[in-house]
Coordinates of C-alpha atoms (C1' of nucleotides) in Angstrom, one line a residue:
Chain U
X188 CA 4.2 27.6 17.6
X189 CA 2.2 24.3 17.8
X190 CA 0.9 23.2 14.7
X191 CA -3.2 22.5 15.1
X192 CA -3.9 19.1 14.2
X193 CA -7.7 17.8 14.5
X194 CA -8.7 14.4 16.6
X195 CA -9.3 12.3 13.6
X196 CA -8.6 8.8 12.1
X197 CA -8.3 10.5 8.3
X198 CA -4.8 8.5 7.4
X199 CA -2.0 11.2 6.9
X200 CA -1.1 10.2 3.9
X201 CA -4.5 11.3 2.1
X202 CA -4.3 14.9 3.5
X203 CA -2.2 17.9 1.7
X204 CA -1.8 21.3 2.8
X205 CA -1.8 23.3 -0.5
X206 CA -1.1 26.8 0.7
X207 CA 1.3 28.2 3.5
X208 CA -1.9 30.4 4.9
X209 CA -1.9 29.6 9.0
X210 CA -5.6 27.6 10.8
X211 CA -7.8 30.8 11.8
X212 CA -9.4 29.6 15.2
X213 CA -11.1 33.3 15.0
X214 CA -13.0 32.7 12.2
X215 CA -17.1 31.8 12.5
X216 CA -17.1 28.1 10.4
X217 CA -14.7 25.5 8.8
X218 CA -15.7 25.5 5.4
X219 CA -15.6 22.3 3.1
X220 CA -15.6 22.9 -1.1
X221 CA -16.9 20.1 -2.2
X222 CA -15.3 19.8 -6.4
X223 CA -15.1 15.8 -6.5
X224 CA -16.3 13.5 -3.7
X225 CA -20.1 14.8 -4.1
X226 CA -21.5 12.6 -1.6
X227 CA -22.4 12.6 2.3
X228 CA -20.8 9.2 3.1
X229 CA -17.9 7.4 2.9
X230 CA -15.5 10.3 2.1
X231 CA -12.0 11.2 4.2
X232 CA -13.0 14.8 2.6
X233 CA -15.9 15.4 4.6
X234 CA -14.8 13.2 7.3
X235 CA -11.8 15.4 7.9
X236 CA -13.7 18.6 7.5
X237 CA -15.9 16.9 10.1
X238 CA -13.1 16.8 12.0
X239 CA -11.6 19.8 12.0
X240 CA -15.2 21.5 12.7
X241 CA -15.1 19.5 16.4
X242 CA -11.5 20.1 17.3
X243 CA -12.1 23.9 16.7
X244 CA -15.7 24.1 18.3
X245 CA -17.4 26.0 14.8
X246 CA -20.0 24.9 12.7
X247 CA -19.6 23.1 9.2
X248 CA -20.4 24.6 5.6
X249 CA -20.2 22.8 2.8
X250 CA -20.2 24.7 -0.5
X251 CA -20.9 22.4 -3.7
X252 CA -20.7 23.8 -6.5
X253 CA -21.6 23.4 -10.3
X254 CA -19.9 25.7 -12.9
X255 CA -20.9 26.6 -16.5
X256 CA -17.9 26.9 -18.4
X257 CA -15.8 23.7 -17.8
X258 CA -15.1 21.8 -21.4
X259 CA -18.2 19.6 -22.7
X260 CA -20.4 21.1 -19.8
X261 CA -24.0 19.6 -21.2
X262 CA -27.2 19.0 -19.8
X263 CA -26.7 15.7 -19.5
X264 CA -23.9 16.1 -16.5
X265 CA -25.4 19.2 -14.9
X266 CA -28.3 16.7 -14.5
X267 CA -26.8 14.3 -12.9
X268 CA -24.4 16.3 -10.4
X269 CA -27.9 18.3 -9.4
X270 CA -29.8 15.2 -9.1
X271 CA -27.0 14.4 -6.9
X272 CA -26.9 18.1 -5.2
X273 CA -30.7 17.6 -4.2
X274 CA -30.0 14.7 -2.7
X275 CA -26.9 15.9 -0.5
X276 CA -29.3 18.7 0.4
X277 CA -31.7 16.6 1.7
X278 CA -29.0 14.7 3.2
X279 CA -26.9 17.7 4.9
X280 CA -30.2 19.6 5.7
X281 CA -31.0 16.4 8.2
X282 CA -27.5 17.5 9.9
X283 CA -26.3 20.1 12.3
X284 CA -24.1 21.6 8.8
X285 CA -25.1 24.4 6.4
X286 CA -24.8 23.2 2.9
X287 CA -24.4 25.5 0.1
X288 CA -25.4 24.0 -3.3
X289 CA -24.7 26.7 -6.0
X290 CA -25.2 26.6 -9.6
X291 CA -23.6 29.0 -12.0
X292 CA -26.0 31.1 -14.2
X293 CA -23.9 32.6 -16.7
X294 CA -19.8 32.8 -17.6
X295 CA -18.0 33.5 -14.8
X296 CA -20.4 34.0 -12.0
X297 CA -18.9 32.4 -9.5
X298 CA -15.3 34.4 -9.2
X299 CA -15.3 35.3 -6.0
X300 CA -17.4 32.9 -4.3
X301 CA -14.9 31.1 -2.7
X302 CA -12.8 33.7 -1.2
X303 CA -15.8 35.6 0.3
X304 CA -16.2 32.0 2.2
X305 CA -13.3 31.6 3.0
X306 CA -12.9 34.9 4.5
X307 CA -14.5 33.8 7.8
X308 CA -13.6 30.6 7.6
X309 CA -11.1 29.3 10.1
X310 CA -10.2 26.5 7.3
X311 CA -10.9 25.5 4.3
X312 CA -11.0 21.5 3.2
X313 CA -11.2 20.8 -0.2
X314 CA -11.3 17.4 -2.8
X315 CA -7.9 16.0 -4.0
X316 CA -8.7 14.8 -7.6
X317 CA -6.3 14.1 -9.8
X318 CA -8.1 15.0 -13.3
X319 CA -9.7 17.0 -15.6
X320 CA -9.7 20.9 -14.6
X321 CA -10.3 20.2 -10.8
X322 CA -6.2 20.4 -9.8
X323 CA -6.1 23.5 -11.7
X324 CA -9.2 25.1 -10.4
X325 CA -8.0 24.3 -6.9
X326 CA -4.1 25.7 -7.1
X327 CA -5.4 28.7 -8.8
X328 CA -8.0 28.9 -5.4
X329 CA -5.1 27.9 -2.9
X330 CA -2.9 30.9 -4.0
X331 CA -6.3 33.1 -3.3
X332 CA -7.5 32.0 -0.1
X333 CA -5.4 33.9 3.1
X334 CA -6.4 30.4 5.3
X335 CA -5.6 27.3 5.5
X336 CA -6.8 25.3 2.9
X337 CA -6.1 21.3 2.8
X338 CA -6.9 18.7 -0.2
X339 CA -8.3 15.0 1.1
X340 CA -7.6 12.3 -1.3
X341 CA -10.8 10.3 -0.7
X342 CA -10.2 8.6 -4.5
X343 CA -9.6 5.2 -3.8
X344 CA -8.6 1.9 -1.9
X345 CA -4.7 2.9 -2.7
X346 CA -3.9 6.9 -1.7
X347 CA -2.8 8.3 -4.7
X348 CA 0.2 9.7 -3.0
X349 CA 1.6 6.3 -1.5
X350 CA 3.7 6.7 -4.1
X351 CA 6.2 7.7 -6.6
X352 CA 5.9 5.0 -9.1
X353 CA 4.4 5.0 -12.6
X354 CA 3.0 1.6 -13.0
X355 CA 3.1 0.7 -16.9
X356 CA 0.6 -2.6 -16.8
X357 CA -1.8 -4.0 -14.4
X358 CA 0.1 -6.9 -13.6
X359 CA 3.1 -4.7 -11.8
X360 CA 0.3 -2.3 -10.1
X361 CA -1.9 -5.3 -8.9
X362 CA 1.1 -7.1 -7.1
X363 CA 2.1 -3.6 -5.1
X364 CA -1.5 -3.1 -4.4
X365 CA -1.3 -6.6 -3.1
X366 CA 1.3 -5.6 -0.8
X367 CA 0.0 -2.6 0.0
X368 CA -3.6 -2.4 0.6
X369 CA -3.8 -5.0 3.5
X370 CA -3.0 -2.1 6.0
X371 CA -5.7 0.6 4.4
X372 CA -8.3 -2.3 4.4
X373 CA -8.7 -1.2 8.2
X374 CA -8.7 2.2 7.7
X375 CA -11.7 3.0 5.9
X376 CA -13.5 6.4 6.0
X377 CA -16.6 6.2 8.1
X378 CA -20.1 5.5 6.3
X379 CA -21.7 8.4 8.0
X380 CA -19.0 11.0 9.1
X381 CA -21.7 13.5 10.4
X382 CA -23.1 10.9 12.8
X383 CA -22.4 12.1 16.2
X384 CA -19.9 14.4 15.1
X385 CA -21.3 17.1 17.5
X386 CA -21.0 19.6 15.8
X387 CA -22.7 23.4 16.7
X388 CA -25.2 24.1 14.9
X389 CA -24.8 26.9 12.1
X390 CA -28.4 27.5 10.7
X391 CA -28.1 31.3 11.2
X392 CA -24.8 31.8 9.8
X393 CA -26.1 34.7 7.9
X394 CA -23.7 34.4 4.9
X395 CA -23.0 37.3 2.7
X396 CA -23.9 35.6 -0.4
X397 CA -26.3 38.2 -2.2
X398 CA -24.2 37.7 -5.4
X399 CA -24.0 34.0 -5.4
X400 CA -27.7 32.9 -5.4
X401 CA -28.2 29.6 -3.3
X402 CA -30.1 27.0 -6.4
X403 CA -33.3 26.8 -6.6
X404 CA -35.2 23.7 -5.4
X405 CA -36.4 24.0 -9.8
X406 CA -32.9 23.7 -11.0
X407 CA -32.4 20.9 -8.0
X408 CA -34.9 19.4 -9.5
X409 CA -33.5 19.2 -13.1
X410 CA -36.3 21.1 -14.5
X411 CA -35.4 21.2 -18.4
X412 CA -36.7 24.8 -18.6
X413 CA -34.2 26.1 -16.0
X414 CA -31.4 23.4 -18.0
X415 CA -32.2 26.0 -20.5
X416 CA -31.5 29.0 -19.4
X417 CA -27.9 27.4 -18.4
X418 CA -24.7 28.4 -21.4
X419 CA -24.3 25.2 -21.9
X420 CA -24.3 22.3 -24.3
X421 CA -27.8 21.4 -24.6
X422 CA -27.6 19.1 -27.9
X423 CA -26.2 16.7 -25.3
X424 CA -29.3 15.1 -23.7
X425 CA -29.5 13.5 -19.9
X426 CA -29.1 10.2 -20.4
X427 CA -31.9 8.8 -18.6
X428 CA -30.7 7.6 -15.1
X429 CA -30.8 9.1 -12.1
X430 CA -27.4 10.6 -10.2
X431 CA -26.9 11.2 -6.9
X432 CA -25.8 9.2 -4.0
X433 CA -28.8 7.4 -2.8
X434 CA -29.5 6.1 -6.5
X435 CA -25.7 5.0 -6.6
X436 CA -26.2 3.2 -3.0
X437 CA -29.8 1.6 -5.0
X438 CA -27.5 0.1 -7.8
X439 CA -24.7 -1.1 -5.5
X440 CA -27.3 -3.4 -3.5
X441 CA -29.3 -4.4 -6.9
X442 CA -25.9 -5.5 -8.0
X443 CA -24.8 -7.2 -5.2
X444 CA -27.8 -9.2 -4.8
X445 CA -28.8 -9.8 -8.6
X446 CA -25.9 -10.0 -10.5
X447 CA -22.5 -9.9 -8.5
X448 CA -22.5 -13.8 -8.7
X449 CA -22.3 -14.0 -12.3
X450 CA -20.3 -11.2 -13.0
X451 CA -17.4 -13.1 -14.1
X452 CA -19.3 -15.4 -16.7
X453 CA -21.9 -12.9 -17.8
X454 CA -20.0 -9.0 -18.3
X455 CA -19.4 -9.0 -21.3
X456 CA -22.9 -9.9 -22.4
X457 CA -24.2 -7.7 -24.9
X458 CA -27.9 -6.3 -25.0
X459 CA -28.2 -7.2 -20.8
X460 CA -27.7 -5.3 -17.6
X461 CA -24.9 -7.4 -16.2
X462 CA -22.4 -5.1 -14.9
X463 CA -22.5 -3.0 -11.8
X464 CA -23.7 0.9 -14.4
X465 CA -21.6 2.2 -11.1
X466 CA -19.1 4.2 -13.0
X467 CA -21.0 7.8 -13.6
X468 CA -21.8 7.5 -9.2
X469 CA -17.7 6.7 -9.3
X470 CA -17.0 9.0 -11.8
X471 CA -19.2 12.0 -9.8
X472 CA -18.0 11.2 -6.6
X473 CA -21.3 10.0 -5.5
X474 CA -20.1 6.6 -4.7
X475 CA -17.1 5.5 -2.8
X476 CA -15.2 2.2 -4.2
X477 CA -15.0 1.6 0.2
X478 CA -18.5 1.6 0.5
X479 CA -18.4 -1.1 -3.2
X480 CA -15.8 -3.1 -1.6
X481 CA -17.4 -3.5 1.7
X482 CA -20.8 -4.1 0.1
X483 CA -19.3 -7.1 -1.9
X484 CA -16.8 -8.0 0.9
X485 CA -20.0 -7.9 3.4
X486 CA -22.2 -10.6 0.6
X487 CA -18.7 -13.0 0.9
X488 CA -18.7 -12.9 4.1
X489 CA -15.2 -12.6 4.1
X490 CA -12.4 -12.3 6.7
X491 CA -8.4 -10.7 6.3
X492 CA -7.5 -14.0 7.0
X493 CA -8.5 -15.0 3.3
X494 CA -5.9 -13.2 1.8
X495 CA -3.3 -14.7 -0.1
X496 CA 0.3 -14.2 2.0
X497 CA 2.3 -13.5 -1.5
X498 CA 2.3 -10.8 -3.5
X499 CA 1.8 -12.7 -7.1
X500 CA 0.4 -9.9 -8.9
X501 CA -2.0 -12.4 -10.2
X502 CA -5.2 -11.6 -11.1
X503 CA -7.5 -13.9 -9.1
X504 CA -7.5 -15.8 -6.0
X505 CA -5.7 -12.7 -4.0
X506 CA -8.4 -12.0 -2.2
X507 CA -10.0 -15.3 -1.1
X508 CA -13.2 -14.7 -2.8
X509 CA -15.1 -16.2 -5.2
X510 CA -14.3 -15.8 -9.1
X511 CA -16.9 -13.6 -9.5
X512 CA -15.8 -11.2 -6.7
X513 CA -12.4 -11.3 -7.6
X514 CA -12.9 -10.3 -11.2
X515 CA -15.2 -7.4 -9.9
X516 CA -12.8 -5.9 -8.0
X517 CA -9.7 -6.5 -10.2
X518 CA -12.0 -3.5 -12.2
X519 CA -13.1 -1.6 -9.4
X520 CA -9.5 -1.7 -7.8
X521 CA -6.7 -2.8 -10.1
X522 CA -8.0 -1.0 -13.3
X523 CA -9.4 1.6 -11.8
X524 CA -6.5 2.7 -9.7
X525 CA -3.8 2.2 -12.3
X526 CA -5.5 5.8 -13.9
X527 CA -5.8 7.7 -10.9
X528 CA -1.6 6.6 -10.6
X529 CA -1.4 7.9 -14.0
X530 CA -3.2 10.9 -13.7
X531 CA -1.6 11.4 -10.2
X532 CA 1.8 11.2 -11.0
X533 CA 2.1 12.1 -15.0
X534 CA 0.5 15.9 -15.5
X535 CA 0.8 15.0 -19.2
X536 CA -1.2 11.9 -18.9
X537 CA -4.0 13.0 -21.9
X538 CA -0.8 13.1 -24.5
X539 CA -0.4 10.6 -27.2
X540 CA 3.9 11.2 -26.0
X541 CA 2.7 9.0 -22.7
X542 CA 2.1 6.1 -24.9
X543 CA 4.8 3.4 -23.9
X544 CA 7.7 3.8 -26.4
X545 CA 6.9 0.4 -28.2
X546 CA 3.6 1.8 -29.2
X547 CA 4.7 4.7 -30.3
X548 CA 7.9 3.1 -32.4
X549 CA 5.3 0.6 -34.5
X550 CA 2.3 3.1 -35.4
X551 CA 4.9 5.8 -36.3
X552 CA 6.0 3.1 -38.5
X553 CA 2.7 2.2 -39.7
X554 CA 1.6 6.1 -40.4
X555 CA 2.3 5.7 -43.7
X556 CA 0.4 3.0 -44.8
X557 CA -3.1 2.8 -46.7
X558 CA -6.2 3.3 -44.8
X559 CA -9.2 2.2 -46.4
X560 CA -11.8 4.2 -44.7
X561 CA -10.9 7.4 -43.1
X562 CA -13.6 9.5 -41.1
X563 CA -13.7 13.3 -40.0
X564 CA -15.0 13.8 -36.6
X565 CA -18.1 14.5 -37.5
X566 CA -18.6 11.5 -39.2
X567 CA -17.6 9.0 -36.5
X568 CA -19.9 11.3 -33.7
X569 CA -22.8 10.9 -36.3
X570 CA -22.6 7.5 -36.4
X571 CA -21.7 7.8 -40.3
X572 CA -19.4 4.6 -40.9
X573 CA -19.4 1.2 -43.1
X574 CA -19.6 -1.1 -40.3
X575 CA -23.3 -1.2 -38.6
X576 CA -21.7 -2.8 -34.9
X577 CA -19.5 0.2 -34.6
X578 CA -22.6 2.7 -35.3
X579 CA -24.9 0.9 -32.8
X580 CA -21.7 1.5 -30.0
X581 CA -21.5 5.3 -31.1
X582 CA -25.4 5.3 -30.7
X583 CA -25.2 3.8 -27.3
X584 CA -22.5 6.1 -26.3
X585 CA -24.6 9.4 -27.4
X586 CA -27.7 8.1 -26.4
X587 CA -27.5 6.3 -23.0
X588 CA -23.6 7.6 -21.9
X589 CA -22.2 4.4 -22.0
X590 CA -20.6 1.8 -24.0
X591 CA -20.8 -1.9 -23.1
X592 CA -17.3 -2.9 -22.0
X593 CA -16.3 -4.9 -24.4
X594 CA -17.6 -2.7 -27.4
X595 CA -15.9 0.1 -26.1
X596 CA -12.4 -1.5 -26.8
X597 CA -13.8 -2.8 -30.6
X598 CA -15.1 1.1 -30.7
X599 CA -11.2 2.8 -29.7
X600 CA -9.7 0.4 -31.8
X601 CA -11.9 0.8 -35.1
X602 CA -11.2 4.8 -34.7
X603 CA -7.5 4.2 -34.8
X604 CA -8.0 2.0 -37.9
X605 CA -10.2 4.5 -39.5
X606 CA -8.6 8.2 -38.9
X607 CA -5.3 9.4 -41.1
X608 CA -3.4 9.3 -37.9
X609 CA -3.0 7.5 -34.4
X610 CA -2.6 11.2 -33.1
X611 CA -6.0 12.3 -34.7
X612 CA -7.6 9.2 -33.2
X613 CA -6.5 9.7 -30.0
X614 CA -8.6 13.5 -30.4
X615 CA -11.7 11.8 -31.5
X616 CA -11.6 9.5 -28.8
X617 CA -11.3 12.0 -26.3
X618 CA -13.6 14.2 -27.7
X619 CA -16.6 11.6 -28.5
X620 CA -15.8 10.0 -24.9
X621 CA -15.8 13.3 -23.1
X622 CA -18.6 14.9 -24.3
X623 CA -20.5 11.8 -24.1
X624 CA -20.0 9.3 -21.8
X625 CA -21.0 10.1 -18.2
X626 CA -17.8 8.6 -16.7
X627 CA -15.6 10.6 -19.5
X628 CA -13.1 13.1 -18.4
X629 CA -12.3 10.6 -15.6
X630 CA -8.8 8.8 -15.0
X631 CA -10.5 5.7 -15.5
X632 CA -11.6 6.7 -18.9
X633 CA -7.9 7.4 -19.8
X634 CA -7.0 4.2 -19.3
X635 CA -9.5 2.7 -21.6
X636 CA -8.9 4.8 -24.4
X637 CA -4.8 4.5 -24.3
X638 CA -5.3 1.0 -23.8
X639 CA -6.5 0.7 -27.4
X640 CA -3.5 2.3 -28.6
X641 CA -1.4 0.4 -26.7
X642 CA -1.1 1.7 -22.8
X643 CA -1.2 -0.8 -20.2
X644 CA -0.8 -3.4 -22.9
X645 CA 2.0 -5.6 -24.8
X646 CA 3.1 -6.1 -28.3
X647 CA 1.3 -8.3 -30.7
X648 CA 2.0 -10.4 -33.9
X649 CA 1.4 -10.2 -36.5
X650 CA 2.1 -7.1 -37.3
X651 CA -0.1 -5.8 -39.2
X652 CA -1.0 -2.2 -41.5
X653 CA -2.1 0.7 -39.3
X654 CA -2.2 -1.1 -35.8
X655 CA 2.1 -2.3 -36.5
X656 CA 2.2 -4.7 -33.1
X657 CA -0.2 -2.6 -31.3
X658 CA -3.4 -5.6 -30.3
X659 CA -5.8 -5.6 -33.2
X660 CA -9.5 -6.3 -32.6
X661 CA -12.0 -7.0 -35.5
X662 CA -15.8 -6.2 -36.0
X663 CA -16.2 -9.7 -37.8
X664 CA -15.5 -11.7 -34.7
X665 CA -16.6 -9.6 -32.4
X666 CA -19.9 -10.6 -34.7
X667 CA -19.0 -14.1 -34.3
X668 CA -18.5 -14.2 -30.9
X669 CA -21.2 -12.8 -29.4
X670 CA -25.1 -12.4 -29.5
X671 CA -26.1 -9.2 -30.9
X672 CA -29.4 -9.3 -32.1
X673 CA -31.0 -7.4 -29.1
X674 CA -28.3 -4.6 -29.1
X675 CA -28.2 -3.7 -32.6
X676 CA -31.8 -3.8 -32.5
X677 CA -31.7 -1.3 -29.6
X678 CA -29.1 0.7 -30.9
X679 CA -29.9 0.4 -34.9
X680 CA -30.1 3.5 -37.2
X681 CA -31.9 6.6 -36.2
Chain Y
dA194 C1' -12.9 -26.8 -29.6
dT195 C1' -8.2 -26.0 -28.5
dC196 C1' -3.4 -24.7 -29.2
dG197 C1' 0.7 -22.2 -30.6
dG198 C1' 2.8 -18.2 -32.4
dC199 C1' 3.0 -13.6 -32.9
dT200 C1' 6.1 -9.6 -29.4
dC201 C1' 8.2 -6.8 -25.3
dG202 C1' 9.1 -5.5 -20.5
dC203 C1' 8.9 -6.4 -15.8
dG204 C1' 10.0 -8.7 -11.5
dC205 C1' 11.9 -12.4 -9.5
dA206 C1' 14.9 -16.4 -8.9
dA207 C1' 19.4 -17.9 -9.5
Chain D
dT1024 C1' 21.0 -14.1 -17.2
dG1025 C1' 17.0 -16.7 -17.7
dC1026 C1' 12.2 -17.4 -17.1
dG1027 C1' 7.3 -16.8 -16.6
dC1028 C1' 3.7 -14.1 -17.6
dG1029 C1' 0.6 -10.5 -18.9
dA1030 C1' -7.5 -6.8 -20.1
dA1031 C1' -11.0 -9.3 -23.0
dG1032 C1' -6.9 -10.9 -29.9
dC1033 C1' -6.4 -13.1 -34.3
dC1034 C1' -5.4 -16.7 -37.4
dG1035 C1' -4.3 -21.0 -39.1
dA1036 C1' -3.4 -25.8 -37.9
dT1037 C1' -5.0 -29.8 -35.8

DNA sequence: ATCGGCTCGCGCAA
DNA sequence: TGCGCGAAGCCGAT
């Protein structure tokens, strides 16, 4: 039999068929379960759904949905995925596609939900993350479903199945991307996949969804009292910026125009708005790092023929921009990238055991030795430590949902000097950063907590007690270095 | 203000 | 087999 393949341009190597189950051309819609890339633009996901609706002549739904009961589910993140679920409603409601936004009410609500879709649906397109509870939450669905259902890596510049590899440092991951990325940089998913997609129309689909309860335009809205009635954290407060993808697309251009062209000088300035505050849109899915790297491509006016022909792995100059741009996207792509690899490719990638072998060897050998201050949990969430720059960095983190950059290294690195073991500080840094911090749970976030105990990073001397050779980093010149006034006046006591 | 040394693994050249 | 080099460091010498 002929296998049914859509007219498309979604690169082959970002689609995976996750369950045997055959394409139904019988059934009413193609249905797309949107887990990851929340957003109505730039994603292969939707694209490819997009696609699939055309070749088969049905209308599109799109389910998004928001549970309850994942780990350090909190106000402030069911705020900003339904800030950006009213917007994709607005979005999808301007298109020939019925979107589904559902939010859980209660424990458990929402068994069942996907198979009654998927029932009538001819196929089912879903979000290939590699993180958190999503690849769990979508096997456990794929052995469910009796269609076809197919995951869309729509993640990054770099597949996350191009390949086999597990890069250890930057350096080895930014000279294959360097080699690899010129052939994706033509094949970027299209801005507005629904545009002219000719699609039928399916307003009157008439789904049977009596137990699933579309959200209401209140809990769209964020309205605190109907936050309330949600089982879910609500000592964890929104952190007072908007989600959703047309705020993301606001701060892209405000970055781009403002503050792209210092970036490389001015980052890691403490107390200003410098950086990009793109991650939670990234994090979300309600950003794509094509639509940041065209946006900052498209202000350098740049051409392929400004790429460098060798494969250095070096850190600037690759791709014929300007310091500023370079730097920028040596985050956004190099950094970034190297934790979706890790996730991708190592399922154990939240264990201290993934730590490179050298790190391990030299804080087993420093377990032993004498800690001066040791902290419970509690303590470091409270903010309850000697050293006032750490306290303003936990502050920031439970009050806005962010650290700065470079505080956030000073911050992992103080909690491994500070708990009884590297184990347990490896807990509290998970725990503080994922119930916390907007962009938490996320690949990316991986990599900058392991990197303070040694991930991604070298050896250094002296050695010294606790850290062994693992990179030490002290609040006193971190004091010295840079301007603090503003931020610990921002962020002082409570 | 700037420099070297501290230390290890990788990729490439030879 | 050798060599250069690497997320943002730290410290002491000059």
């Amino acid at each position: 039999m002929r296998k049914i393949e859509p007219e498309g341009s979604v690169p082959g190597e970002r689609t995976l068929e996750i369950n045997a189950a055959e394409v139904r051309p019988s059934g009413r819609y193609v249905l797309y379960w949107m887990t990851a890339f929340r957003r109505a633009g730039w994603s292969f996901a939707l694209e490819r759904a997009a696609d699939w609706a055309r070749e088969l002549g049905k209308p599109l739904v799109v389910l998004e949905a928001l549970r309850c009961d994942y780990a350090w589910a909190s106000d402030r993140f069911h705020r900003f995925v339904l800030d950006g679920m009213a917007r994709n409603a607005r979005s999808f409601d301007r298109r020939a596609v019925t979107y589904y936004p559902y939010v859980e009410p209660s424990k458990g609500a929402g068994r069942g939900l996907l198979e009654v879709l998927a029932e009538n649906a001819c196929i089912v397109v879903t979000d290939d993350y590699p993180a958190f509870f999503l690849p769990r939450m979508r096997e456990a669905a794929a052995r469910r479903v009796a269609v076809r259902m197919e995951a869309v890596d729509s993640n990054g510049l770099l597949p996350i199945r191009a390949t086999d590899r597990l890069f250890k440092t930057a350096h080895s991951f930014r000279r294959f991307l360097q080699k690899e990325l010129p052939d994706r940089l033509a094949r970027f998913p299209k801005p507005d996949p629904l545009k002219g997609a000719d699609l039928p129309a399916g307003r009157r689909l008439g789904l049977p969804l009596d137990r699933w309860p579309r959200a209401t335009a209140r809990l769209l809205a964020g309205d605190a009292g109907a936050l309330r009635t949600l089982p879910i954290d609500h000592s964890v407060a929104p952190a007072g910026l908007r989600g959703g993808e047309t705020e993301g697309r606001r701060r892209l251009r405000a970055f781009v125009r403002r503050r792209l062209a210092g970036y490389a000088e001015e980052r890691n300035r403490v107390g200003e708005e410098t950086t990009s505050g793109l991650s939670p849109y990234l994090h979300f899915g309600q950003i794509s790092t094509h639509e940041i790297v065209t946006a900052v491509l498209h202000a350098e006016k740049w051409k392929p023929a400004r790429l460098a022909r060798k494969a250095t792995g070096s850190r600037a100059g690759w791709w014929g921009l300007s310091t500023a741009a370079e730097a920028f996207l040596d985050q956004l792509v190099t950094w970034r990238e190297v934790g979706f690899n890790m996730a991708a490719l190592e399922p154990r990638y939240e264990r201290y055991e993934t730590l490179p072998s050298w790190a391990r060897k030299t804080l087993k050998d420093h377990e032993g030795d004498q800690r001066e201050h040791v902290y419970t949990l509690r303590q470091f969430e409270r903010a309850e430590t000697h050293d006032t720059l750490w306290n303003a960095a936990q502050r920031q983190l439970v009050t806005e949902g962010r650290i700065n950059n470079y505080l956030r290294m000073l911050w992992g690195k103080k909690i491994l000097e500070w708990s009884p073991t590297p184990r347990k500080s490896l807990a509290v840094m998970i725990e503080l950063n994922n119930k916390y911090a907007l962009d938490g749970r996320d690949p990316n976030s991986y990599s900058g907590i392991f990197w303070c105990l040694g991930r991604y990073d070298r050896p250094w001397g002296p050695e010294r007690p606790i850290f062994g050779k693992v990179r030490y980093m002290s609040s006193a010149s971190t004091r010295r270095k840079m301007d603090l006034g503003v931020y610990m006046k921002v962020h002082g006591p409570w």
